[in-house]
Each structure stands twice: as structure tokens, then as C-alpha cells.
mmCIF file of C-alpha atoms in Angstrom:
data_model
loop_
_atom_site.group_PDB
_atom_site.id
_atom_site.type_symbol
_atom_site.label_atom_id
_atom_site.label_comp_id
_atom_site.label_asym_id
_atom_site.label_seq_id
_atom_site.Cartn_x
_atom_site.Cartn_y
_atom_site.Cartn_z
ATOM 1 C CA UNK L 1 -45.863 1.562 -13.438
ATOM 2 C CA UNK L 2 -44.178 4.758 -12.287
ATOM 3 C CA UNK L 3 -40.655 3.644 -13.211
ATOM 4 C CA UNK L 4 -38.373 6.252 -14.754
ATOM 5 C CA UNK L 5 -37.324 5.224 -18.260
ATOM 6 C CA UNK L 6 -33.875 6.815 -17.944
ATOM 7 C CA UNK L 7 -32.871 4.583 -15.015
ATOM 8 C CA UNK L 8 -30.746 1.660 -16.152
ATOM 9 C CA UNK L 9 -32.026 -1.701 -14.949
ATOM 10 C CA UNK L 10 -29.643 -3.937 -12.991
ATOM 11 C CA UNK L 11 -28.141 -6.813 -14.948
ATOM 12 C CA UNK L 12 -29.631 -10.290 -14.566
ATOM 13 C CA UNK L 13 -28.579 -12.193 -11.480
ATOM 14 C CA UNK L 14 -25.735 -14.710 -11.950
ATOM 15 C CA UNK L 15 -27.456 -17.225 -9.623
ATOM 16 C CA UNK L 16 -24.210 -17.636 -7.707
ATOM 17 C CA UNK L 17 -25.143 -17.681 -3.983
ATOM 18 C CA UNK L 18 -22.187 -15.522 -2.814
ATOM 19 C CA UNK L 19 -23.352 -12.723 -5.148
ATOM 20 C CA UNK L 20 -26.991 -12.716 -4.042
ATOM 21 C CA UNK L 21 -26.727 -10.121 -1.287
ATOM 22 C CA UNK L 22 -24.944 -7.644 -3.551
ATOM 23 C CA UNK L 23 -27.432 -8.094 -6.389
ATOM 24 C CA UNK L 24 -30.402 -7.838 -3.995
ATOM 25 C CA UNK L 25 -29.057 -4.549 -2.623
ATOM 26 C CA UNK L 26 -28.645 -3.166 -6.140
ATOM 27 C CA UNK L 27 -32.206 -4.155 -7.058
ATOM 28 C CA UNK L 28 -33.480 -2.577 -3.821
ATOM 29 C CA UNK L 29 -31.982 0.745 -4.905
ATOM 30 C CA UNK L 30 -33.479 0.363 -8.355
ATOM 31 C CA UNK L 31 -36.867 -0.440 -6.800
ATOM 32 C CA UNK L 32 -36.691 2.714 -4.688
ATOM 33 C CA UNK L 33 -35.521 5.275 -7.262
ATOM 34 C CA UNK L 34 -38.017 4.027 -9.872
ATOM 35 C CA UNK L 35 -40.802 4.072 -7.256
ATOM 36 C CA UNK L 36 -41.487 0.427 -8.017
ATOM 37 C CA UNK L 37 -42.024 0.015 -4.270
ATOM 38 C CA UNK L 38 -45.239 2.032 -4.652
ATOM 39 C CA UNK L 39 -46.769 -0.519 -7.032
ATOM 40 C CA UNK L 40 -48.929 -3.432 -5.877
ATOM 41 C CA UNK L 41 -47.313 -6.690 -4.781
ATOM 42 C CA UNK L 42 -47.968 -8.646 -7.942
ATOM 43 C CA UNK L 43 -46.159 -6.093 -10.124
ATOM 44 C CA UNK L 44 -43.230 -5.927 -7.698
ATOM 45 C CA UNK L 45 -42.843 -9.712 -7.573
ATOM 46 C CA UNK L 46 -43.036 -10.045 -11.358
ATOM 47 C CA UNK L 47 -40.513 -7.240 -11.784
ATOM 48 C CA UNK L 48 -38.144 -9.026 -9.376
ATOM 49 C CA UNK L 49 -38.430 -12.323 -11.269
ATOM 50 C CA UNK L 50 -38.017 -10.591 -14.630
ATOM 51 C CA UNK L 51 -34.848 -8.738 -13.581
ATOM 52 C CA UNK L 52 -33.323 -11.829 -11.962
ATOM 53 C CA UNK L 53 -33.574 -13.865 -15.178
ATOM 54 C CA UNK L 54 -35.207 -16.996 -16.566
ATOM 55 C CA UNK L 55 -33.730 -19.308 -13.916
ATOM 56 C CA UNK L 56 -35.738 -17.464 -11.250
ATOM 57 C CA UNK L 57 -38.965 -18.813 -12.768
ATOM 58 C CA UNK L 58 -37.866 -22.396 -12.084
ATOM 59 C CA UNK L 59 -36.812 -21.615 -8.510
ATOM 60 C CA UNK L 60 -40.057 -19.769 -7.782
ATOM 61 C CA UNK L 61 -42.145 -22.829 -8.668
ATOM 62 C CA UNK L 62 -40.426 -24.794 -5.893
ATOM 63 C CA UNK L 63 -41.344 -22.337 -3.147
ATOM 64 C CA UNK L 64 -44.179 -23.241 -0.774
ATOM 65 C CA UNK L 65 -46.186 -20.429 0.783
ATOM 66 C CA UNK L 66 -48.566 -20.537 3.758
ATOM 67 C CA UNK L 67 -51.265 -18.839 1.696
ATOM 68 C CA UNK L 68 -51.816 -18.463 -2.024
ATOM 69 C CA UNK L 69 -51.771 -14.663 -1.724
ATOM 70 C CA UNK L 70 -48.243 -14.806 -0.293
ATOM 71 C CA UNK L 71 -46.915 -15.577 -3.784
ATOM 72 C CA UNK L 72 -47.699 -11.949 -4.675
ATOM 73 C CA UNK L 73 -46.225 -10.475 -1.496
ATOM 74 C CA UNK L 74 -42.845 -8.947 -2.449
ATOM 75 C CA UNK L 75 -41.254 -9.211 1.014
ATOM 76 C CA UNK L 76 -42.318 -12.838 1.501
ATOM 77 C CA UNK L 77 -41.091 -13.854 -1.965
ATOM 78 C CA UNK L 78 -37.772 -12.053 -1.354
ATOM 79 C CA UNK L 79 -37.404 -13.902 1.952
ATOM 80 C CA UNK L 80 -37.856 -17.220 0.139
ATOM 81 C CA UNK L 81 -35.042 -16.293 -2.234
ATOM 82 C CA UNK L 82 -32.900 -15.352 0.795
ATOM 83 C CA UNK L 83 -33.458 -18.806 2.278
ATOM 84 C CA UNK L 84 -32.617 -20.376 -1.053
ATOM 85 C CA UNK L 85 -29.379 -18.497 -1.787
ATOM 86 C CA UNK L 86 -28.022 -17.706 1.688
ATOM 87 C CA UNK L 87 -26.692 -20.776 3.516
ATOM 88 C CA UNK L 88 -27.253 -21.119 7.220
ATOM 89 C CA UNK L 89 -24.741 -18.964 9.037
ATOM 90 C CA UNK L 90 -22.007 -20.784 10.959
ATOM 91 C CA UNK L 91 -21.483 -18.315 13.786
ATOM 92 C CA UNK L 92 -18.535 -20.142 15.341
ATOM 93 C CA UNK L 93 -16.681 -20.203 12.017
ATOM 94 C CA UNK L 94 -17.401 -16.530 11.301
ATOM 95 C CA UNK L 95 -16.224 -15.462 14.759
ATOM 96 C CA UNK L 96 -13.012 -17.455 14.373
ATOM 97 C CA UNK L 97 -12.488 -15.822 10.987
ATOM 98 C CA UNK L 98 -13.065 -12.403 12.545
ATOM 99 C CA UNK L 99 -10.530 -13.032 15.311
ATOM 100 C CA UNK L 100 -7.889 -14.161 12.828
ATOM 101 C CA UNK L 101 -8.293 -11.034 10.708
ATOM 102 C CA UNK L 102 -5.271 -8.771 11.196
ATOM 103 C CA UNK L 103 -4.016 -5.891 9.098
ATOM 104 C CA UNK L 104 -1.988 -7.127 6.152
ATOM 105 C CA UNK L 105 1.353 -5.665 5.077
ATOM 106 C CA UNK L 106 0.704 -2.653 2.867
ATOM 107 C CA UNK L 107 -3.020 -2.582 3.711
ATOM 108 C CA UNK L 108 -4.406 0.791 4.785
ATOM 109 C CA UNK L 109 -6.193 1.221 8.096
ATOM 110 C CA UNK L 110 -9.330 2.303 6.228
ATOM 111 C CA UNK L 111 -9.386 -0.916 4.147
ATOM 112 C CA UNK L 112 -8.725 -3.047 7.238
ATOM 113 C CA UNK L 113 -11.564 -1.474 9.223
ATOM 114 C CA UNK L 114 -13.950 -1.731 6.269
ATOM 115 C CA UNK L 115 -13.336 -5.485 6.032
ATOM 116 C CA UNK L 116 -13.789 -5.911 9.795
ATOM 117 C CA UNK L 117 -17.247 -4.347 9.513
ATOM 118 C CA UNK L 118 -18.051 -6.686 6.630
ATOM 119 C CA UNK L 119 -17.035 -9.829 8.541
ATOM 120 C CA UNK L 120 -18.583 -8.856 11.881
ATOM 121 C CA UNK L 121 -22.063 -8.740 10.329
ATOM 122 C CA UNK L 122 -22.054 -12.551 10.251
ATOM 123 C CA UNK L 123 -20.779 -12.953 13.823
ATOM 124 C CA UNK L 124 -24.061 -12.045 15.549
ATOM 125 C CA UNK L 125 -22.327 -10.125 18.315
ATOM 126 C CA UNK L 126 -24.466 -8.087 20.694
ATOM 127 C CA UNK L 127 -22.146 -5.036 20.684
ATOM 128 C CA UNK L 128 -20.634 -4.952 17.212
ATOM 129 C CA UNK L 129 -18.628 -1.726 17.695
ATOM 130 C CA UNK L 130 -16.906 -3.022 20.813
ATOM 131 C CA UNK L 131 -15.630 -6.089 18.973
ATOM 132 C CA UNK L 132 -14.520 -3.979 15.999
ATOM 133 C CA UNK L 133 -12.554 -1.738 18.370
ATOM 134 C CA UNK L 134 -10.852 -4.677 20.097
ATOM 135 C CA UNK L 135 -9.912 -6.403 16.838
ATOM 136 C CA UNK L 136 -8.575 -3.167 15.388
ATOM 137 C CA UNK L 137 -6.339 -2.585 18.408
ATOM 138 C CA UNK L 138 -5.158 -6.196 18.382
ATOM 139 C CA UNK L 139 -4.660 -6.526 14.638
ATOM 140 C CA UNK L 140 -3.040 -3.282 13.436
ATOM 141 C CA UNK L 141 0.524 -3.438 12.099
ATOM 142 C CA UNK L 142 1.691 -0.502 14.234
ATOM 143 C CA UNK L 143 2.401 -2.329 17.496
ATOM 144 C CA UNK L 144 3.526 0.847 19.286
ATOM 145 C CA UNK L 145 0.152 2.427 18.560
ATOM 146 C CA UNK L 146 -1.558 -0.810 19.603
ATOM 147 C CA UNK L 147 0.170 -0.569 22.982
ATOM 148 C CA UNK L 148 -0.954 3.037 23.428
ATOM 149 C CA UNK L 149 -4.557 2.207 22.530
ATOM 150 C CA UNK L 150 -4.575 -0.678 25.004
ATOM 151 C CA UNK L 151 -3.806 1.884 27.729
ATOM 152 C CA UNK L 152 -7.164 3.569 26.991
ATOM 153 C CA UNK L 153 -9.791 1.091 28.301
ATOM 154 C CA UNK L 154 -12.729 3.429 27.614
ATOM 155 C CA UNK L 155 -11.777 4.408 24.068
ATOM 156 C CA UNK L 156 -14.566 4.183 21.473
ATOM 157 C CA UNK L 157 -14.251 2.490 18.103
ATOM 158 C CA UNK L 158 -14.585 5.878 16.374
ATOM 159 C CA UNK L 159 -11.706 7.340 18.397
ATOM 160 C CA UNK L 160 -9.538 4.246 17.878
ATOM 161 C CA UNK L 161 -10.082 4.374 14.109
ATOM 162 C CA UNK L 162 -9.318 8.120 14.023
ATOM 163 C CA UNK L 163 -6.062 7.650 15.950
ATOM 164 C CA UNK L 164 -4.979 4.739 13.762
ATOM 165 C CA UNK L 165 -5.659 6.651 10.529
ATOM 166 C CA UNK L 166 -3.953 9.799 11.861
ATOM 167 C CA UNK L 167 -0.876 7.816 12.910
ATOM 168 C CA UNK L 168 -0.748 6.200 9.468
ATOM 169 C CA UNK L 169 -0.906 9.604 7.773
ATOM 170 C CA UNK L 170 1.887 11.033 9.944
ATOM 171 C CA UNK L 171 4.061 7.965 9.295
ATOM 172 C CA UNK L 172 3.711 8.444 5.532
ATOM 173 C CA UNK L 173 4.478 12.166 5.839
ATOM 174 C CA UNK L 174 7.621 11.568 7.920
ATOM 175 C CA UNK L 175 8.821 8.934 5.429
ATOM 176 C CA UNK L 176 8.275 11.366 2.558
ATOM 177 C CA UNK L 177 10.164 14.113 4.411
ATOM 178 C CA UNK L 178 13.074 11.762 5.085
ATOM 179 C CA UNK L 179 13.262 10.787 1.431
ATOM 180 C CA UNK L 180 13.194 14.418 0.328
ATOM 181 C CA UNK L 181 15.937 15.318 2.833
ATOM 182 C CA UNK L 182 18.150 12.452 1.632
ATOM 183 C CA UNK L 183 17.793 13.573 -1.976
ATOM 184 C CA UNK L 184 18.615 17.135 -0.967
ATOM 185 C CA UNK L 185 21.781 16.015 0.866
ATOM 186 C CA UNK L 186 22.934 14.091 -2.194
ATOM 187 C CA UNK L 187 22.332 17.155 -4.355
ATOM 188 C CA UNK L 188 24.245 19.396 -1.932
ATOM 189 C CA UNK L 189 27.221 17.043 -1.893
ATOM 190 C CA UNK L 190 27.296 17.096 -5.671
ATOM 191 C CA UNK L 191 27.303 20.887 -5.687
ATOM 192 C CA UNK L 192 30.083 20.953 -3.085
ATOM 193 C CA UNK L 193 32.344 18.818 -5.249
ATOM 194 C CA UNK L 194 31.699 21.083 -8.202
ATOM 195 C CA UNK L 195 32.498 24.244 -6.246
ATOM 196 C CA UNK L 196 35.681 22.817 -4.779
ATOM 197 C CA UNK L 197 37.062 22.287 -8.287
ATOM 198 C CA UNK L 198 37.746 18.602 -7.664
ATOM 199 C CA UNK L 199 37.985 16.560 -10.775
ATOM 200 C CA UNK L 200 36.585 13.069 -10.191
ATOM 201 C CA UNK L 201 38.646 11.799 -13.126
ATOM 202 C CA UNK L 202 41.955 13.093 -11.777
ATOM 203 C CA UNK L 203 44.533 10.324 -11.755
ATOM 204 C CA UNK L 204 45.751 8.805 -8.532
ATOM 205 C CA UNK L 205 49.250 9.889 -9.462
ATOM 206 C CA UNK L 206 48.169 13.523 -9.612
ATOM 207 C CA UNK L 207 46.431 13.294 -6.253
ATOM 208 C CA UNK L 208 49.474 11.692 -4.649
ATOM 209 C CA UNK L 209 51.803 14.335 -6.109
ATOM 210 C CA UNK L 210 50.150 17.136 -4.147
ATOM 211 C CA UNK L 211 52.472 18.244 -1.326
ATOM 212 C CA UNK L 212 55.479 16.355 -2.737
ATOM 213 C CA UNK L 213 59.067 17.689 -2.263
ATOM 214 C CA UNK L 214 60.285 19.868 -5.146
ATOM 215 C CA UNK L 215 63.798 18.389 -4.859
ATOM 216 C CA UNK L 216 63.029 14.670 -4.926
ATOM 217 C CA UNK L 217 59.388 14.522 -6.028
ATOM 218 C CA UNK L 218 58.397 12.479 -2.981
ATOM 219 C CA UNK L 219 56.630 13.080 0.328
ATOM 220 C CA UNK L 220 58.778 12.913 3.439
ATOM 221 C CA UNK L 221 59.448 14.516 6.776
ATOM 222 C CA UNK L 222 61.075 17.911 6.755
ATOM 223 C CA UNK L 223 64.918 17.575 6.566
ATOM 224 C CA UNK L 224 64.831 13.954 5.366
ATOM 225 C CA UNK L 225 65.039 14.610 1.599
ATOM 226 C CA UNK L 226 66.798 11.684 -0.127
ATOM 227 C CA UNK L 227 68.138 14.069 -2.803
ATOM 228 C CA UNK L 228 70.228 15.974 -0.288
ATOM 229 C CA UNK L 229 73.866 15.933 -1.466
ATOM 230 C CA UNK L 230 73.006 13.856 -4.538
ATOM 231 C CA UNK L 231 74.001 14.910 -8.085
ATOM 232 C CA UNK L 232 71.362 15.450 -10.731
ATOM 233 C CA UNK L 233 71.971 13.228 -13.794
ATOM 234 C CA UNK L 234 70.501 15.925 -15.995
ATOM 235 C CA UNK L 235 72.172 19.201 -15.019
ATOM 236 C CA UNK L 236 74.980 17.689 -12.875
ATOM 237 C CA UNK L 237 74.110 19.962 -9.969
ATOM 238 C CA UNK L 238 73.619 18.631 -6.455
ATOM 239 C CA UNK L 239 70.581 18.744 -4.214
ATOM 240 C CA UNK L 240 67.892 17.335 -6.474
ATOM 241 C CA UNK L 241 66.959 14.458 -8.750
ATOM 242 C CA UNK L 242 66.653 14.560 -12.532
ATOM 243 C CA UNK L 243 62.907 13.709 -12.269
ATOM 244 C CA UNK L 244 62.228 17.186 -10.859
ATOM 245 C CA UNK L 245 65.030 19.054 -12.584
ATOM 246 C CA UNK L 246 63.939 22.361 -14.087
ATOM 247 C CA UNK L 247 67.069 22.882 -16.212
ATOM 248 C CA UNK L 248 66.389 23.311 -19.949
ATOM 249 C CA UNK L 249 69.865 24.015 -21.385
ATOM 250 C CA UNK L 250 71.738 20.853 -20.437
ATOM 251 C CA UNK L 251 71.223 17.617 -22.323
ATOM 252 C CA UNK L 252 72.833 14.296 -21.656
ATOM 253 C CA UNK L 253 74.781 13.048 -24.624
ATOM 254 C CA UNK L 254 75.772 9.441 -25.033
ATOM 255 C CA UNK L 255 78.222 8.160 -27.632
ATOM 256 C CA UNK L 256 78.878 4.689 -28.752
ATOM 257 C CA UNK L 257 82.032 3.224 -27.252
ATOM 258 C CA UNK L 258 84.650 2.268 -29.814
ATOM 259 C CA UNK L 259 86.617 -0.901 -29.371
#
């Protein structure tokens, strides 16, 4: 046998029907790179059974071949295992499943298209690419792009996929730019407050006092000062209130009244 000793053998088959196709494909690659496919049929069949596992021996004994020699024909033995593990395809069900498949929220276009190709293999359509194209256009999340693609009756599946992936990329880039711009605006506003010298902890009283009258300490229309003609209780002068009096030398003295 011309197999290369440094090539790791595939693990034994699980004997779960849904996993047969994947395991068979892995063994096919192993068979090719080890040049097992160059060996005679008997060695290839025995290698297949050995790598599948002990359960394969029991299944093999139940197979019926047209000729005794067919039991050593790799392709015919593999076909028997296909018939055993792969249930008869329900085309109507698979096509209904394909038509219901739309792009999920958060799913990339690439992942969506990859799954469409996986499902369509069981639909037995004559023109597979045409159905992939139609389902892509119908099922993508971007309905504006879907409308544009529907206006191109001769578009190929390759072109439709390219446009969908390009649109997705641009959408992500624009969203990232918008986020960056918003963060920059917030940063600029913060810098503006710092440069203006505004103190965010300044009391409301201090803010309200800006622009107040120096005679009464309040805000009012020009000429309407309530302190006009009034006597200050602190310095006894007229024209302002004690709350804004700037006099330092006069103090109010109160004495207890004697009875």
C-alpha cells in the first residue's frame, strides 16, 4: 500500500446518517492524498470498512450484490453505503425549505449564500444558479437593494452576490464612520466647555447673579431698580440695599431696651 505514514487517518464514522456525506468526503480526500485509490479494489474496500469502524462489518454482511466480485468493487460498495445511510430525497419538501430560506438578522450575505448552495443541492433544479439568484434577491434583509436587483432581469448570480456583499460592506463602513463622528463631536463639546472656563459645578445662585443690578442685586429693566430712593440699613445712604452695600466702616448697633 502506497499510503503516506504521516497522513492522519479520519476518525471512525459515527454511524449517524446525517453525518455520512461529510465523513465520506473526508475519507475521499484521505484516499486521494495517500494514493489508496491506486490500490486494487479489495484493499480499498477493506480500508473503507476498517476506517468506518466495527459496525460497518455488520452492515456490509446485509448488502446484496449482483455478482460476487462486486463485493470488492470500491465504487459499488460505497454506493451500497449511500443507499443505506442517505434516505430517499423528498424533493417537494427540500424545495419548500429552499423557498422559505431568507437572510436572518445579523447573518452575513456570504453565510446566507453558502447555505442556499447547500440546500439547493437537494432540490434537483435544472438551473441551480438561477434559483440561487432569485432566492438571494427575494430573501436578503436589504429591501432597497432587493428592489434594485429586481430591476435587472438579466443579472447573473455572481453579479447579484457581488452587489449584495459590496452593499453590506459599504453599510458597515458608513455605520462605523457615523459612530466615529459622534464620538468626535462629544469630545469637541467637552473641549469647548473646558476652554470657555465654565464650571459645571457652579451653583445656580452664581449663574443667576450674572448681570444683576449692583444697587439691588436683582435683574430688572433699565430704570426700574427697586432700590431707587430707598435707604440702606447698613450705611444709611439712599439708592441701594444692604445686601449689595460696599461700606466697611459703618456697623449697625442694637441695644437692649430698658423698661
